[in-house]
XYZ file of C-alpha atoms in Angstrom:
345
model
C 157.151 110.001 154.870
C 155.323 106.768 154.246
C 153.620 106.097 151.221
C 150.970 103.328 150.861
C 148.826 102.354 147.920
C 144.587 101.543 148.121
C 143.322 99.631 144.629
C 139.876 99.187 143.782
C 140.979 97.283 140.922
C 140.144 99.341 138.555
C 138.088 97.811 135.391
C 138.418 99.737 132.017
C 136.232 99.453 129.015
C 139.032 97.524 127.064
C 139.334 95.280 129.773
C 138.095 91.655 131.340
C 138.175 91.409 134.608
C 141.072 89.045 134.070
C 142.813 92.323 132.941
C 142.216 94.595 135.605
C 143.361 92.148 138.315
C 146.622 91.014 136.112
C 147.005 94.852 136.081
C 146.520 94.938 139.442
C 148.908 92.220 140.385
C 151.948 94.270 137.953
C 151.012 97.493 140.365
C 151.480 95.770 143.644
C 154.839 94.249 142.341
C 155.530 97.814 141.387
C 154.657 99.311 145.097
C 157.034 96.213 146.447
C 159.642 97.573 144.116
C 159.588 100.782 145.186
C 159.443 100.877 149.020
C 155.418 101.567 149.371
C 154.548 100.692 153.161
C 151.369 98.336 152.681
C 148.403 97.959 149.736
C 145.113 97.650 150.765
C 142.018 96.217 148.648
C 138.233 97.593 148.843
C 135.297 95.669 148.585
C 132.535 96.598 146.597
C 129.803 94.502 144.786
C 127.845 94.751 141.629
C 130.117 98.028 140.267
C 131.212 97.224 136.366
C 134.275 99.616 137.101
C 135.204 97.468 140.125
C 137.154 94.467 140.414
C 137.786 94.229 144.134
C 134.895 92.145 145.603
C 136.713 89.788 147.887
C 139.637 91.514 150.122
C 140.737 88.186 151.332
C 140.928 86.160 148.113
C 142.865 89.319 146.454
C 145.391 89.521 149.375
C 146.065 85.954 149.154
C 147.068 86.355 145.627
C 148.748 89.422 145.604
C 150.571 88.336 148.306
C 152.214 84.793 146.769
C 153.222 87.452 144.002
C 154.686 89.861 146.063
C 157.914 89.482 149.514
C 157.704 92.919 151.363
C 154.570 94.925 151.381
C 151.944 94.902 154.182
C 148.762 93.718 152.238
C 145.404 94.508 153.592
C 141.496 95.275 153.355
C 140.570 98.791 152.835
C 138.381 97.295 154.249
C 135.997 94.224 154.851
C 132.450 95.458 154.929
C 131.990 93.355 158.466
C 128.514 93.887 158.155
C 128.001 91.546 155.174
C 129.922 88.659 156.745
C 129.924 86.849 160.035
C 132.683 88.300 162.197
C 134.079 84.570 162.773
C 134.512 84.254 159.160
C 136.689 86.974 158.634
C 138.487 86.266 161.521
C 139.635 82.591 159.822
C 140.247 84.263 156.971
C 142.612 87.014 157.999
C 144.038 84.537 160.955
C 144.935 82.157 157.932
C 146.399 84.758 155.953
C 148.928 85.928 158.769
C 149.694 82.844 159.174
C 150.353 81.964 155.657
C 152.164 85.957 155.440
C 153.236 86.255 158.905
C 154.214 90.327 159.887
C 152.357 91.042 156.118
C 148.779 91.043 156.753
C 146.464 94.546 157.786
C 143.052 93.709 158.366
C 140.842 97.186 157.871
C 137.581 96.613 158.962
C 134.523 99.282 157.423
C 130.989 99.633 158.466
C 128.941 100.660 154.990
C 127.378 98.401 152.756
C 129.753 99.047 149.863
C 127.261 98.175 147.605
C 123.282 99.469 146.308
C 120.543 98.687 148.291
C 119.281 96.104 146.355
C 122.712 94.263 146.115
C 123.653 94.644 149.904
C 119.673 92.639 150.607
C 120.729 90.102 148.114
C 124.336 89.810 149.692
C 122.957 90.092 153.685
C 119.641 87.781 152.931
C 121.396 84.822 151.856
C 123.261 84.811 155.113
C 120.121 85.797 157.224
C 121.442 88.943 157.488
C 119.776 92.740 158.132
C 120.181 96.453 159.265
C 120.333 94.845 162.841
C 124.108 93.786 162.082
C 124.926 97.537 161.164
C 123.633 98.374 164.787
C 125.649 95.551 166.059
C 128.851 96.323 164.262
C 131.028 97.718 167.580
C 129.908 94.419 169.035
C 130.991 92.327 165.712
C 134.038 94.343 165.898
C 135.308 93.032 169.299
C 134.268 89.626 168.269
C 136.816 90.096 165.616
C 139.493 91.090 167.650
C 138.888 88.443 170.377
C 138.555 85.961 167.949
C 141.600 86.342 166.192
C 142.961 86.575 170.192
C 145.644 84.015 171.480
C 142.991 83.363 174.221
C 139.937 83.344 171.829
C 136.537 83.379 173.452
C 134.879 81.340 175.883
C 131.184 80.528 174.776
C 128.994 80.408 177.669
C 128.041 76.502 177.190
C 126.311 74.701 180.549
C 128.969 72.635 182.182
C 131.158 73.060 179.412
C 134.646 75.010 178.654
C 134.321 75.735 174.745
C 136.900 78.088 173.568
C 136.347 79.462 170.331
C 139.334 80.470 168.363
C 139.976 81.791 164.233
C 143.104 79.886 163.778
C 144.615 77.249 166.623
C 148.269 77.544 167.438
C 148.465 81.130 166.154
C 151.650 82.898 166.874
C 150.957 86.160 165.522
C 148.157 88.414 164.350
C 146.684 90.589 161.867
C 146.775 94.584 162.562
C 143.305 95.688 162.789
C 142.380 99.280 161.626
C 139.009 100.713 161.516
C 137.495 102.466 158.554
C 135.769 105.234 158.132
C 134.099 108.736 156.719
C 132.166 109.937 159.322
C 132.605 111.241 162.840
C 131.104 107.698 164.281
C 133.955 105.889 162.923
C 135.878 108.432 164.417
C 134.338 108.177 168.104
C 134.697 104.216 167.777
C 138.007 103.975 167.172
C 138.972 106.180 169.683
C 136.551 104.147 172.384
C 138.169 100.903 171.535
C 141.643 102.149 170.966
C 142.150 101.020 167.142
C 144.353 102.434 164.721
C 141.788 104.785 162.183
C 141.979 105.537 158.735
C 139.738 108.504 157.505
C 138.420 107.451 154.070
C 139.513 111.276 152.879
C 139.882 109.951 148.559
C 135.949 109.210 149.001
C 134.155 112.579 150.771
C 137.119 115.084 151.482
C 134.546 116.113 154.230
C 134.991 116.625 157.686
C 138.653 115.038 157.542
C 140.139 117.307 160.238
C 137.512 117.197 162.763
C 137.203 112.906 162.425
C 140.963 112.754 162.908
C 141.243 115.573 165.655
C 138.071 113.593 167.548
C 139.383 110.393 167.501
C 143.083 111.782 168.711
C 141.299 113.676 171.566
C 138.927 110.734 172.447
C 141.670 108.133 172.195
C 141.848 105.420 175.131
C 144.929 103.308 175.076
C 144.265 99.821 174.442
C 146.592 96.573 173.967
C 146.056 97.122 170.270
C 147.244 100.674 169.847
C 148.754 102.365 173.011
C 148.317 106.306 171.105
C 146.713 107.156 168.214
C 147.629 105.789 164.727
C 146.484 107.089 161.848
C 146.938 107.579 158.299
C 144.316 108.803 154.995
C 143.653 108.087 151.460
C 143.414 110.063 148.827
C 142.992 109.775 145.003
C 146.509 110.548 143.240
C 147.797 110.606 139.409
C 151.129 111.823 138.365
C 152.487 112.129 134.699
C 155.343 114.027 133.192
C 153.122 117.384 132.870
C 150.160 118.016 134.611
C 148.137 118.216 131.333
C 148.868 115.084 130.848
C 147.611 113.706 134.615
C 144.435 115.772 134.346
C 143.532 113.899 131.128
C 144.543 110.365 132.772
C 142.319 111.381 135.646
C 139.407 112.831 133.833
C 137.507 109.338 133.330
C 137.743 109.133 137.305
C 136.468 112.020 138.099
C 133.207 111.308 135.614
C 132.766 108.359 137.057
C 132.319 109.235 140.531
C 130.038 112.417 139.476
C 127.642 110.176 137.646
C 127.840 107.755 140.607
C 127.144 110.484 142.967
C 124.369 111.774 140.706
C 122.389 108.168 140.603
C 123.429 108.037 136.872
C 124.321 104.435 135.338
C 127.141 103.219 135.703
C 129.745 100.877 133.373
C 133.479 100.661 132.875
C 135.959 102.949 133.255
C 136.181 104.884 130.437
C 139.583 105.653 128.607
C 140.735 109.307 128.336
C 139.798 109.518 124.739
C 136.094 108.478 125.611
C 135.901 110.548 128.259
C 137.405 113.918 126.830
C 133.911 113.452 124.024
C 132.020 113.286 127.605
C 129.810 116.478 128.752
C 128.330 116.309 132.529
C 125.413 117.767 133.517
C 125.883 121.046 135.351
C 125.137 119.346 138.996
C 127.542 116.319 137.967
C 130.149 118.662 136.184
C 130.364 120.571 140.001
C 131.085 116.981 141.692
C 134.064 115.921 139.334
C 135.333 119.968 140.436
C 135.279 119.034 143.430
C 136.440 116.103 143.426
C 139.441 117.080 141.381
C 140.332 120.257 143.850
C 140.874 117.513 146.596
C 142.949 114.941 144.555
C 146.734 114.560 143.848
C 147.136 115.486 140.213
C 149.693 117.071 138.661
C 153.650 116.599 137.402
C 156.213 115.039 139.934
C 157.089 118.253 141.711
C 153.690 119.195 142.369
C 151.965 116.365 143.195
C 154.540 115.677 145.464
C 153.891 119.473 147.289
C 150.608 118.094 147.578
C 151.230 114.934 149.440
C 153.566 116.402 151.838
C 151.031 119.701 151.618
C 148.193 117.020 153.058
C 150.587 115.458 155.617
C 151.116 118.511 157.149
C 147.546 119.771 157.196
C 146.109 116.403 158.837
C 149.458 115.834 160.858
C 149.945 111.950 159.575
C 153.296 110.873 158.361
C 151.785 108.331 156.160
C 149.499 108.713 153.065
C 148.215 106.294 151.150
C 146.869 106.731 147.399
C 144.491 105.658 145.526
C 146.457 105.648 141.730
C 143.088 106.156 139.791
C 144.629 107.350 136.376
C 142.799 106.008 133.053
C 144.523 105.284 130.063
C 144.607 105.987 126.267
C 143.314 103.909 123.558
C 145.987 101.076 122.473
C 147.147 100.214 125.837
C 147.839 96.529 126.614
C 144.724 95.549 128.666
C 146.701 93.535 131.209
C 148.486 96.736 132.311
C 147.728 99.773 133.849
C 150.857 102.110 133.097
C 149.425 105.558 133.903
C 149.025 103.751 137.645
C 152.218 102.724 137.610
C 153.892 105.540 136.603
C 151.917 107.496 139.249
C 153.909 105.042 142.069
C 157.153 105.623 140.343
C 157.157 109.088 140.261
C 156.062 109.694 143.312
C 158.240 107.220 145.364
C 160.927 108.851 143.439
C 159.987 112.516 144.960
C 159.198 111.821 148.014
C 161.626 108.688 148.979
């Protein structure tokens, strides 16, 4: 099996954000250590508990600090950007990493409402490039094409092109939660990745829809396919529930439109009490999550590989940690990699 590794760069309440992404940095060297496949980076805007805001300024780093893992974008909200910009961008970092670089492409906002207008706005941007985002997604691909496009220019031959003299490119993968994402990727013959760590809905019947729907295409002649899901491993599995507690809370009071700051560390977070409604989200959201001690967080993994019929799975190492940890770390995270690579490689 092939394990991969998704990091939101994780911000804790004893941390800058000059912590969480030197953390960040020590956990991809870690993955590159131990064999993981590829480690993808989200983007999200205006969350205090996030880091991650740029996919292709983290890759670049993470990349000069790193020789063997495939790094990526889980994913670029194309939406918010001009699909010839992230073209450049990911054409430039293949050919800076060439063989190294995924580019996963999303649809959401990943942001609020009032963040995503201020984000969209100054580019001249609206809810009219959501409903254009299959066509922004073959710009993309064309774009970062040996051929790149023609633009239809009177008496002209322009060719448009992200990077001239490209010899390779990026792998493209599209994003998704939903059973749209699903039916696109399977229309345009992409590789998919269900976005299983966030909803844990509807995960079977997005992957068996897109493997029945599938159309062959120059990019991906069958399906390929892969999910995430949220993941922390310690010695005992008292010990992982506590590391993922602060997790959990944070995604029920995100879920529950409560405010939200840094991530809290397991001591803060054990004095927490939810309300009912938000105390029935982190339940959930712990039922569907890889927690527990080596042995049985690695039954889960392969449990979840079986069930979805992928023979990669990439987590999401969301463990907290105690008070008196070094900021610039993130050991709980890294011991989650370690002990799982060790089970299951």
């Amino acid at each position: 099996m092939r394990l991969s590794v998704l990091d939101l760069v994780p911000v804790r309440t004893d941390q800058s954000t000059s912590d969480a992404l030197a953390a960040s940095t020590r956990l991809a060297q870690t993955a590159d250590r131990l064999g993981y496949t590829r480690y993808w980076v989200a983007e999200h805007h205006n969350m205090p508990a996030v880091a991650a805001t740029s996919p292709p300024v983290l890759i670049a780093h993470l990349a000069a600090h790193t020789e063997q893992l495939r790094l990526g974008s889980g994913g670029v909200m194309l939406p918010n950007h001009a699909p010839l910009a992230v073209a450049e961008q990911f054409a430039l970092l293949e050919a800076a990493h060439p063989g190294r670089i995924d580019l996963g492409i999303g649809r959401a906002p990943g942001s609020d409402p009032v963040t995503s207008m201020a984000l969209r706005g100054a580019a001249g941007r609206d809810d009219r490039d959501i409903e254009a985002f299959p066509d922004y997604l073959d710009d993309v691909v064309a774009l970062m094409g040996a051929r790149g496009v023609r633009v239809p220019i009177p008496n002209q031959r322009y060719i448009l092109k992200a990077t001239p003299a490209a010899v390779s490119e990026p792998k493209l993968w599209l994003l998704g939660s939903s059973m749209y994402s699903a039916h696109l990727a399977a229309a345009k013959g992409l590789p998919y990745v269900f976005a299983h760590h966030f909803s844990g809905q509807g995960t079977a019947e997005a992957l068996a829809a897109y493997r029945s729907g599938f159309r062959p295409s120059e990019l991906a002649p069958e399906p390929v396919t892969f999910l995430t899901v949220n993941a922390v491993v310690a010695e005992t599995r008292q010990e992982a529930t506590a590391l993922a507690l602060p997790n959990l809370q944070m995604m029920a009071r995100l879920r529950t439109g409560q405010p939200l700051g840094p991530l809290d560390l397991v001591e803060d977070a054990e004095q927490q009490e939810l309300a009912p409604q938000a105390q029935r989200i982190a339940e959930a959201a712990f039922g569907r999550a890889v927690v527990g001690d080596p042995s049985e967080a690695a039954d889960q993994v392969r449990a979840l590989a079986d069930e979805f019929g992928v023979d990669e799975v990439m987590v999401n190492p969301v463990a907290s940690a105690r008070r008196g940890t070094e900021p610039a770390t993130a050991p709980a995270r890294e011991k989650t990699l370690e002990l799982l690579a060790k089970e299951l490689f």
